[in-house]
Amino acid sequence: MPEFNWPESDRRWRIGKHRTRVDGPDKSCGAAEFTYDVKLFGMLYARMLPCPHARARVISVDTSAAEAMKGVHAVRVIQGPGTEIKWAADDIVAVAAETEEIAGDAVNAIKVDYEVLEHFVFEEHLDKAPEVNPAQEQTTGEPAQAFSDAKAQSEGYYGCGVVSHACHESHGHVAHWTDEEHLTVFSSTQAVTGLVGQFSEALEIPAANVRIICQNMGGGFGSKFSADRWGIECARLARQTKRPVKLMLERGPELQIAGGRPSTFARVKTAVDADGNLTGWDSKSWGTGGPSGTGSPPLPYVFEVPNRKHQHSSVPANIGPSRAWRAPNHPQACFVTMTALEDMAATIEMDPLDFFLKNISLTGVRAESYAEELKLGAQMMGWKRKWKPRGQNGDGPVKRGLGLSLHTWGGRGHQSNCEVLIHPDGSAEARVASQDLGTGTRTVIATVLAETFGLRVRDVTVRIGDSRFPASGASGGSTTVGGVSSSTRRGAINALEILLQKVAPELGVAPEELEAVRGRIRVKASPNRYLTWKQATGQLGVNPISAAGSNPGPGKLIDSGVAGIQMADVSVDIETGITKINKMVAIQDCGLIIDMLTAKSQVYGALTMGISYALCEERIMDPVTGRLLNDDMEFYKLPGIGDIGDLIVHMMTGPGYDERGVIGLGEPPVISPGAAISNAVANAIGVRVPYLPLTPDRVLEALEKGGAA
Amino acid sequence: MNRFQYASPVTKESAVELLGSGAVVLAGGTDLLSLMKADVASPDLVVNIKEIAELKGLEHSEGSGLRIGALVTIDELLQDSRVQEEYPSLIQAADGIRSAQIRSVGTVAGDLCQRPRCWYYRHGYGLLAMQNGSSMVVDGDNRYHAILGNGGPAYFVNPSSFAPSLIALGASLKVSGPNGEKEISVADFFQTPQSEAEKEYKLSDSEIVTQILVPAAGGKANATYEIREKEALDWPLAAAAVSLVMQGDQVESAKVVLGHVAPVPWNSDEAAAALKGKAVSASVADDAGKAAVQQAKALSRNKFKIQLARVAVKRAILRAAGMEV
């Protein structure tokens, strides 16, 4: 059996290099087809009628006018009389029609009577919540003792509201019945393989009859694992009309019903001893993720304060249900923890960098990485040169400040299967039923395949995004890069093994004495004895080599657990409350990096997303109707290029990192920006703005209160 | 979206003939199309005026100043070197519209005629957003709503980027209608509606704006200052435009007009009075800012806008005087 490992650093010609994304040109020039672009012959368009109330009971639904409209092919009541609707914009009726406009008109013609019920959408006001579900208190050590022995204590209130996923490409599908029993669905999904069962179960057809296709998709961030009720309705409309049907959410519903990140509010107390060692933590937190509340964020985050107490209450609210949002619960936990610790550092008049380093052993197994990353980050930020105590940096209305934060994530590769083909003409191909969320999955697979075969990346073909390929896990939790790189590596090593056996006799050596390097199969000991790759594959005869690779599998190719630190340099105009990002530094490890440019791009994207939720993104709920008021891209604010400042990304590589194998990177860098930026703002203006996003009204309010929040 | 008829006349007279109840004017369309898609506007007839040659173009003349045709885009204005020289206030207002797409098709006249961005209005609750006799704005989330002229029933803010600047510069509009052409000052063009039947500007369904006339700047110092959360496309939270006639280093007379703070562009005589006869300094500008918001009244969520309006006035004055911080 061959050995399954990654090449040593001096034998990596493809892995770890800066490579432009293999699908970059297609995406840049518009050639890449997204689900939104799919247009099939005879295709109908579906729209759904959203409920205008945050909480209501459906009394009656009259679809007669819609059904009578020319061009309307099917009307399906999704939630009929008697149903209690628990969030605004929840879907009531679905319509399929010849055009989007007719479908829209038909939806407008449907009459629904509701009994409007009391709603609750402001979970920050815990005392007004009709229902609060407190979880059991978790206590470690002797927190009460730690606080009574403390040299100093710090107390604060921190909160971050619900944000929507706001995917560029909205949720949706195109359903096409190729005959009465066979369904093909084009989906904007993070789970090509996983959707098969969801559609087959709901449509009551064998899973073998369902095919899911997703060649490209415009962002998921954790919100696209499900077929969703609208996906199933889309397939039902297609079955009923015997026509392909496309149902993509419009922007308004997308922001309301297609996922959000739960809110977290917390009152936190911390304690230190005379040397500045963290000794005590006490937090009471609450939050909502919609009608079923939300789980507890991991508090305190990363720092295992020896004596700690935490209680979290889940608050059901009438807002669209939460979905996994890039690093579920971590950004909130990180924000609450790192801001509380920075407040403590300010209380004891210590530079937070020194305070974090002093307590770094509390971070556990990754402590050394954190320390190394903090020191490196400090150099890249010029921290020691630039940092000043709170509120002392700037003479005019614009104050400058620095903040930092750190984070962790698992990121172990998911289950993945790969079929690797070596064709007699020399072309090589990997097939995996994975998906590219825009993160570089194709590039990763191509790089691994090319490295293993000693070929150029452009010489190999990657096929993903089709459930007919070998099953692979959903892309969530930063599990894809580990999953597909290891299954591809194993499949490629297995395929190469077969090829080497085939050509070894001609080169007069045993197969294990051969290697595939630079487009050749050559004898390791005498590199001048070789066959070109094409000469070698030319000996295969008619059939290609087909070999499988899986994860998990033999050999250590992947690992789990990363550390990362981020620092922010901001300017805050204390007359307007407006915060500008000057610079952010992100230092991140993720084991062996398959492609450096792809990895860095992940971090740039995460910083941008983090700046977005730190400064402007939030769901603004209407007290009157309970509806989302900013259900458009005008007031659901996202930053533009001029808002994100100078982003500096450094990836930790080399000894201590590379030999761990591949670890996921999607989530970790999005965790810290909120905390780092909030800390930088507090450092700039001298008071804590307790709430994310850091909008001008909140900054001015905090300044007015002088930090007494 | 309701079915509608579409017409594309080539003269303003035929455009006026086509207009009337249920008809709308399409120029850049950057606002109209979103209103129609949201079912807030459901016209029976859309009259495209982009084929009317006489509405195009931008002209300067020594005596009468600047004439901006109704079809002049924001980009055309931005790129005009004489506008850059004489009316920095207009350039700064245009620069605040941070969308290449809107700048390239949106018109200056259309900017004046766009409808408010109030989220209750845009969600179909009507311009005044009254429900069961009470204002949804007052009871609801009004963080972006009016702090001046907000005695009700209107609480939205005028969304125009150019109106404050044009008013401060003393501009007027030429309007064509069934009774011929008339001229109206930009200041008088806007009104605070008292009922759902009224609009926030005085333009009937059968009239179109054909030109904007801006008097020669004549050495008046002018500037606009917008406060926006984002560098990227974003509505200002407050804005101010000023125009100063200087006598030596003293302000002989001033016009100070605020944007995005009231249902109309808000002319502040108080701020102008605070400047009169003074040499511009940070503290004089700040006094004018204070004077501008003296009458301001916060709704439940928008107190911060009072501070922002004050700062916008202060900074616009300093910018006009070349003393920008």
mmCIF file with all atom_site columns, N, CA and C in Angstrom, chain A residues 413-446:
data_model
loop_
_atom_site.group_PDB
_atom_site.id
_atom_site.type_symbol
_atom_site.label_atom_id
_atom_site.label_alt_id
_atom_site.label_comp_id
_atom_site.label_asym_id
_atom_site.label_entity_id
_atom_site.label_seq_id
_atom_site.pdbx_PDB_ins_code
_atom_site.Cartn_x
_atom_site.Cartn_y
_atom_site.Cartn_z
_atom_site.occupancy
_atom_site.B_iso_or_equiv
_atom_site.pdbx_formal_charge
_atom_site.auth_seq_id
_atom_site.auth_comp_id
_atom_site.auth_asym_id
_atom_site.auth_atom_id
_atom_site.pdbx_PDB_model_num
ATOM 1   N N  . GLY A 1 413 ? -11.474 18.221 8.456   1.00 0.00 ? 413 GLY A N  1
ATOM 2   C CA . GLY A 1 413 ? -12.081 17.857 7.173   1.00 0.00 ? 413 GLY A CA 1
ATOM 3   C C  . GLY A 1 413 ? -13.243 16.885 7.329   1.00 0.00 ? 413 GLY A C  1
ATOM 4   N N  . HIS A 1 414 ? -14.276 17.112 6.543   1.00 0.00 ? 414 HIS A N  1
ATOM 5   C CA . HIS A 1 414 ? -15.475 16.258 6.623   1.00 0.00 ? 414 HIS A CA 1
ATOM 6   C C  . HIS A 1 414 ? -15.302 14.972 5.814   1.00 0.00 ? 414 HIS A C  1
ATOM 7   N N  . GLN A 1 415 ? -16.322 14.157 5.845   1.00 0.00 ? 415 GLN A N  1
ATOM 8   C CA . GLN A 1 415 ? -16.306 12.939 5.040   1.00 0.00 ? 415 GLN A CA 1
ATOM 9   C C  . GLN A 1 415 ? -16.349 13.328 3.571   1.00 0.00 ? 415 GLN A C  1
ATOM 10  N N  . SER A 1 416 ? -15.475 12.703 2.830   1.00 0.00 ? 416 SER A N  1
ATOM 11  C CA . SER A 1 416 ? -15.430 13.059 1.414   1.00 0.00 ? 416 SER A CA 1
ATOM 12  C C  . SER A 1 416 ? -14.940 11.865 0.610   1.00 0.00 ? 416 SER A C  1
ATOM 13  N N  . ASN A 1 417 ? -15.505 11.713 -0.562  1.00 0.00 ? 417 ASN A N  1
ATOM 14  C CA . ASN A 1 417 ? -15.064 10.676 -1.492  1.00 0.00 ? 417 ASN A CA 1
ATOM 15  C C  . ASN A 1 417 ? -14.716 11.325 -2.811  1.00 0.00 ? 417 ASN A C  1
ATOM 16  N N  . CYS A 1 418 ? -13.666 10.788 -3.400  1.00 0.00 ? 418 CYS A N  1
ATOM 17  C CA . CYS A 1 418 ? -13.203 11.366 -4.659  1.00 0.00 ? 418 CYS A CA 1
ATOM 18  C C  . CYS A 1 418 ? -12.888 10.236 -5.627  1.00 0.00 ? 418 CYS A C  1
ATOM 19  N N  . GLU A 1 419 ? -13.288 10.394 -6.869  1.00 0.00 ? 419 GLU A N  1
ATOM 20  C CA . GLU A 1 419 ? -12.857 9.476  -7.910  1.00 0.00 ? 419 GLU A CA 1
ATOM 21  C C  . GLU A 1 419 ? -11.827 10.202 -8.757  1.00 0.00 ? 419 GLU A C  1
ATOM 22  N N  . VAL A 1 420 ? -10.666 9.541  -8.910  1.00 0.00 ? 420 VAL A N  1
ATOM 23  C CA . VAL A 1 420 ? -9.627  10.150 -9.735  1.00 0.00 ? 420 VAL A CA 1
ATOM 24  C C  . VAL A 1 420 ? -9.444  9.306  -10.992 1.00 0.00 ? 420 VAL A C  1
ATOM 25  N N  . LEU A 1 421 ? -9.464  9.984  -12.111 1.00 0.00 ? 421 LEU A N  1
ATOM 26  C CA . LEU A 1 421 ? -9.302  9.294  -13.395 1.00 0.00 ? 421 LEU A CA 1
ATOM 27  C C  . LEU A 1 421 ? -8.016  9.760  -14.058 1.00 0.00 ? 421 LEU A C  1
ATOM 28  N N  . ILE A 1 422 ? -7.252  8.790  -14.571 1.00 0.00 ? 422 ILE A N  1
ATOM 29  C CA . ILE A 1 422 ? -6.132  9.137  -15.458 1.00 0.00 ? 422 ILE A CA 1
ATOM 30  C C  . ILE A 1 422 ? -6.466  8.534  -16.816 1.00 0.00 ? 422 ILE A C  1
ATOM 31  N N  . HIS A 1 423 ? -6.663  9.402  -17.781 1.00 0.00 ? 423 HIS A N  1
ATOM 32  C CA . HIS A 1 423 ? -7.071  8.924  -19.100 1.00 0.00 ? 423 HIS A CA 1
ATOM 33  C C  . HIS A 1 423 ? -5.845  8.548  -19.933 1.00 0.00 ? 423 HIS A C  1
ATOM 34  N N  . PRO A 1 424 ? -6.052  7.640  -20.886 1.00 0.00 ? 424 PRO A N  1
ATOM 35  C CA . PRO A 1 424 ? -4.924  7.222  -21.734 1.00 0.00 ? 424 PRO A CA 1
ATOM 36  C C  . PRO A 1 424 ? -4.275  8.389  -22.484 1.00 0.00 ? 424 PRO A C  1
ATOM 37  N N  . ASP A 1 425 ? -5.032  9.443  -22.737 1.00 0.00 ? 425 ASP A N  1
ATOM 38  C CA . ASP A 1 425 ? -4.425  10.580 -23.454 1.00 0.00 ? 425 ASP A CA 1
ATOM 39  C C  . ASP A 1 425 ? -3.648  11.508 -22.521 1.00 0.00 ? 425 ASP A C  1
ATOM 40  N N  . GLY A 1 426 ? -3.586  11.138 -21.268 1.00 0.00 ? 426 GLY A N  1
ATOM 41  C CA . GLY A 1 426 ? -2.792  11.929 -20.333 1.00 0.00 ? 426 GLY A CA 1
ATOM 42  C C  . GLY A 1 426 ? -3.606  12.913 -19.506 1.00 0.00 ? 426 GLY A C  1
ATOM 43  N N  . SER A 1 427 ? -4.859  13.115 -19.878 1.00 0.00 ? 427 SER A N  1
ATOM 44  C CA . SER A 1 427 ? -5.649  14.046 -19.058 1.00 0.00 ? 427 SER A CA 1
ATOM 45  C C  . SER A 1 427 ? -6.015  13.380 -17.730 1.00 0.00 ? 427 SER A C  1
ATOM 46  N N  . ALA A 1 428 ? -6.155  14.207 -16.743 1.00 0.00 ? 428 ALA A N  1
ATOM 47  C CA . ALA A 1 428 ? -6.426  13.702 -15.398 1.00 0.00 ? 428 ALA A CA 1
ATOM 48  C C  . ALA A 1 428 ? -7.600  14.476 -14.821 1.00 0.00 ? 428 ALA A C  1
ATOM 49  N N  . GLU A 1 429 ? -8.371  13.791 -14.003 1.00 0.00 ? 429 GLU A N  1
ATOM 50  C CA . GLU A 1 429 ? -9.656  14.351 -13.602 1.00 0.00 ? 429 GLU A CA 1
ATOM 51  C C  . GLU A 1 429 ? -9.984  13.908 -12.185 1.00 0.00 ? 429 GLU A C  1
ATOM 52  N N  . ALA A 1 430 ? -10.526 14.825 -11.404 1.00 0.00 ? 430 ALA A N  1
ATOM 53  C CA . ALA A 1 430 ? -11.043 14.462 -10.076 1.00 0.00 ? 430 ALA A CA 1
ATOM 54  C C  . ALA A 1 430 ? -12.529 14.757 -10.052 1.00 0.00 ? 430 ALA A C  1
ATOM 55  N N  . ARG A 1 431 ? -13.295 13.839 -9.472  1.00 0.00 ? 431 ARG A N  1
ATOM 56  C CA . ARG A 1 431 ? -14.749 14.025 -9.386  1.00 0.00 ? 431 ARG A CA 1
ATOM 57  C C  . ARG A 1 431 ? -15.164 13.927 -7.924  1.00 0.00 ? 431 ARG A C  1
ATOM 58  N N  . VAL A 1 432 ? -15.782 14.957 -7.440  1.00 0.00 ? 432 VAL A N  1
ATOM 59  C CA . VAL A 1 432 ? -16.228 15.001 -6.049  1.00 0.00 ? 432 VAL A CA 1
ATOM 60  C C  . VAL A 1 432 ? -17.582 15.720 -6.011  1.00 0.00 ? 432 VAL A C  1
ATOM 61  N N  . ALA A 1 433 ? -18.534 15.152 -5.306  1.00 0.00 ? 433 ALA A N  1
ATOM 62  C CA . ALA A 1 433 ? -19.834 15.830 -5.186  1.00 0.00 ? 433 ALA A CA 1
ATOM 63  C C  . ALA A 1 433 ? -19.765 16.875 -4.082  1.00 0.00 ? 433 ALA A C  1
ATOM 64  N N  . SER A 1 434 ? -18.774 17.723 -4.210  1.00 0.00 ? 434 SER A N  1
ATOM 65  C CA . SER A 1 434 ? -18.639 18.843 -3.288  1.00 0.00 ? 434 SER A CA 1
ATOM 66  C C  . SER A 1 434 ? -19.159 20.092 -4.000  1.00 0.00 ? 434 SER A C  1
ATOM 67  N N  . GLN A 1 435 ? -18.910 21.248 -3.412  1.00 0.00 ? 435 GLN A N  1
ATOM 68  C CA . GLN A 1 435 ? -19.421 22.481 -3.980  1.00 0.00 ? 435 GLN A CA 1
ATOM 69  C C  . GLN A 1 435 ? -18.422 23.576 -3.663  1.00 0.00 ? 435 GLN A C  1
ATOM 70  N N  . ASP A 1 436 ? -18.429 24.588 -4.507  1.00 0.00 ? 436 ASP A N  1
ATOM 71  C CA . ASP A 1 436 ? -17.548 25.729 -4.271  1.00 0.00 ? 436 ASP A CA 1
ATOM 72  C C  . ASP A 1 436 ? -18.401 26.925 -3.883  1.00 0.00 ? 436 ASP A C  1
ATOM 73  N N  . LEU A 1 437 ? -18.297 27.318 -2.620  1.00 0.00 ? 437 LEU A N  1
ATOM 74  C CA . LEU A 1 437 ? -19.104 28.448 -2.144  1.00 0.00 ? 437 LEU A CA 1
ATOM 75  C C  . LEU A 1 437 ? -18.540 29.770 -2.612  1.00 0.00 ? 437 LEU A C  1
ATOM 76  N N  . GLY A 1 438 ? -17.502 29.698 -3.426  1.00 0.00 ? 438 GLY A N  1
ATOM 77  C CA . GLY A 1 438 ? -16.795 30.908 -3.812  1.00 0.00 ? 438 GLY A CA 1
ATOM 78  C C  . GLY A 1 438 ? -15.475 30.993 -3.089  1.00 0.00 ? 438 GLY A C  1
ATOM 79  N N  . THR A 1 439 ? -15.135 29.897 -2.410  1.00 0.00 ? 439 THR A N  1
ATOM 80  C CA . THR A 1 439 ? -13.982 29.909 -1.515  1.00 0.00 ? 439 THR A CA 1
ATOM 81  C C  . THR A 1 439 ? -12.738 29.279 -2.120  1.00 0.00 ? 439 THR A C  1
ATOM 82  N N  . GLY A 1 440 ? -12.883 28.579 -3.229  1.00 0.00 ? 440 GLY A N  1
ATOM 83  C CA . GLY A 1 440 ? -11.698 28.025 -3.870  1.00 0.00 ? 440 GLY A CA 1
ATOM 84  C C  . GLY A 1 440 ? -11.600 26.504 -3.859  1.00 0.00 ? 440 GLY A C  1
ATOM 85  N N  . THR A 1 441 ? -12.740 25.823 -3.708  1.00 0.00 ? 441 THR A N  1
ATOM 86  C CA . THR A 1 441 ? -12.716 24.358 -3.654  1.00 0.00 ? 441 THR A CA 1
ATOM 87  C C  . THR A 1 441 ? -12.098 23.754 -4.917  1.00 0.00 ? 441 THR A C  1
ATOM 88  N N  . ARG A 1 442 ? -12.472 24.291 -6.071  1.00 0.00 ? 442 ARG A N  1
ATOM 89  C CA . ARG A 1 442 ? -11.910 23.766 -7.325  1.00 0.00 ? 442 ARG A CA 1
ATOM 90  C C  . ARG A 1 442 ? -10.387 23.944 -7.349  1.00 0.00 ? 442 ARG A C  1
ATOM 91  N N  . THR A 1 443 ? -9.941  25.089 -6.900  1.00 0.00 ? 443 THR A N  1
ATOM 92  C CA . THR A 1 443 ? -8.511  25.384 -6.920  1.00 0.00 ? 443 THR A CA 1
ATOM 93  C C  . THR A 1 443 ? -7.760  24.427 -6.001  1.00 0.00 ? 443 THR A C  1
ATOM 94  N N  . VAL A 1 444 ? -8.344  24.148 -4.855  1.00 0.00 ? 444 VAL A N  1
ATOM 95  C CA . VAL A 1 444 ? -7.716  23.234 -3.898  1.00 0.00 ? 444 VAL A CA 1
ATOM 96  C C  . VAL A 1 444 ? -7.590  21.832 -4.495  1.00 0.00 ? 444 VAL A C  1
ATOM 97  N N  . ILE A 1 445 ? -8.668  21.338 -5.070  1.00 0.00 ? 445 ILE A N  1
ATOM 98  C CA . ILE A 1 445 ? -8.647  19.986 -5.632  1.00 0.00 ? 445 ILE A CA 1
ATOM 99  C C  . ILE A 1 445 ? -7.647  19.919 -6.796  1.00 0.00 ? 445 ILE A C  1
ATOM 100 N N  . ALA A 1 446 ? -7.688  20.934 -7.641  1.00 0.00 ? 446 ALA A N  1
ATOM 101 C CA . ALA A 1 446 ? -6.777  20.943 -8.796  1.00 0.00 ? 446 ALA A CA 1
ATOM 102 C C  . ALA A 1 446 ? -5.314  20.983 -8.348  1.00 0.00 ? 446 ALA A C  1
#
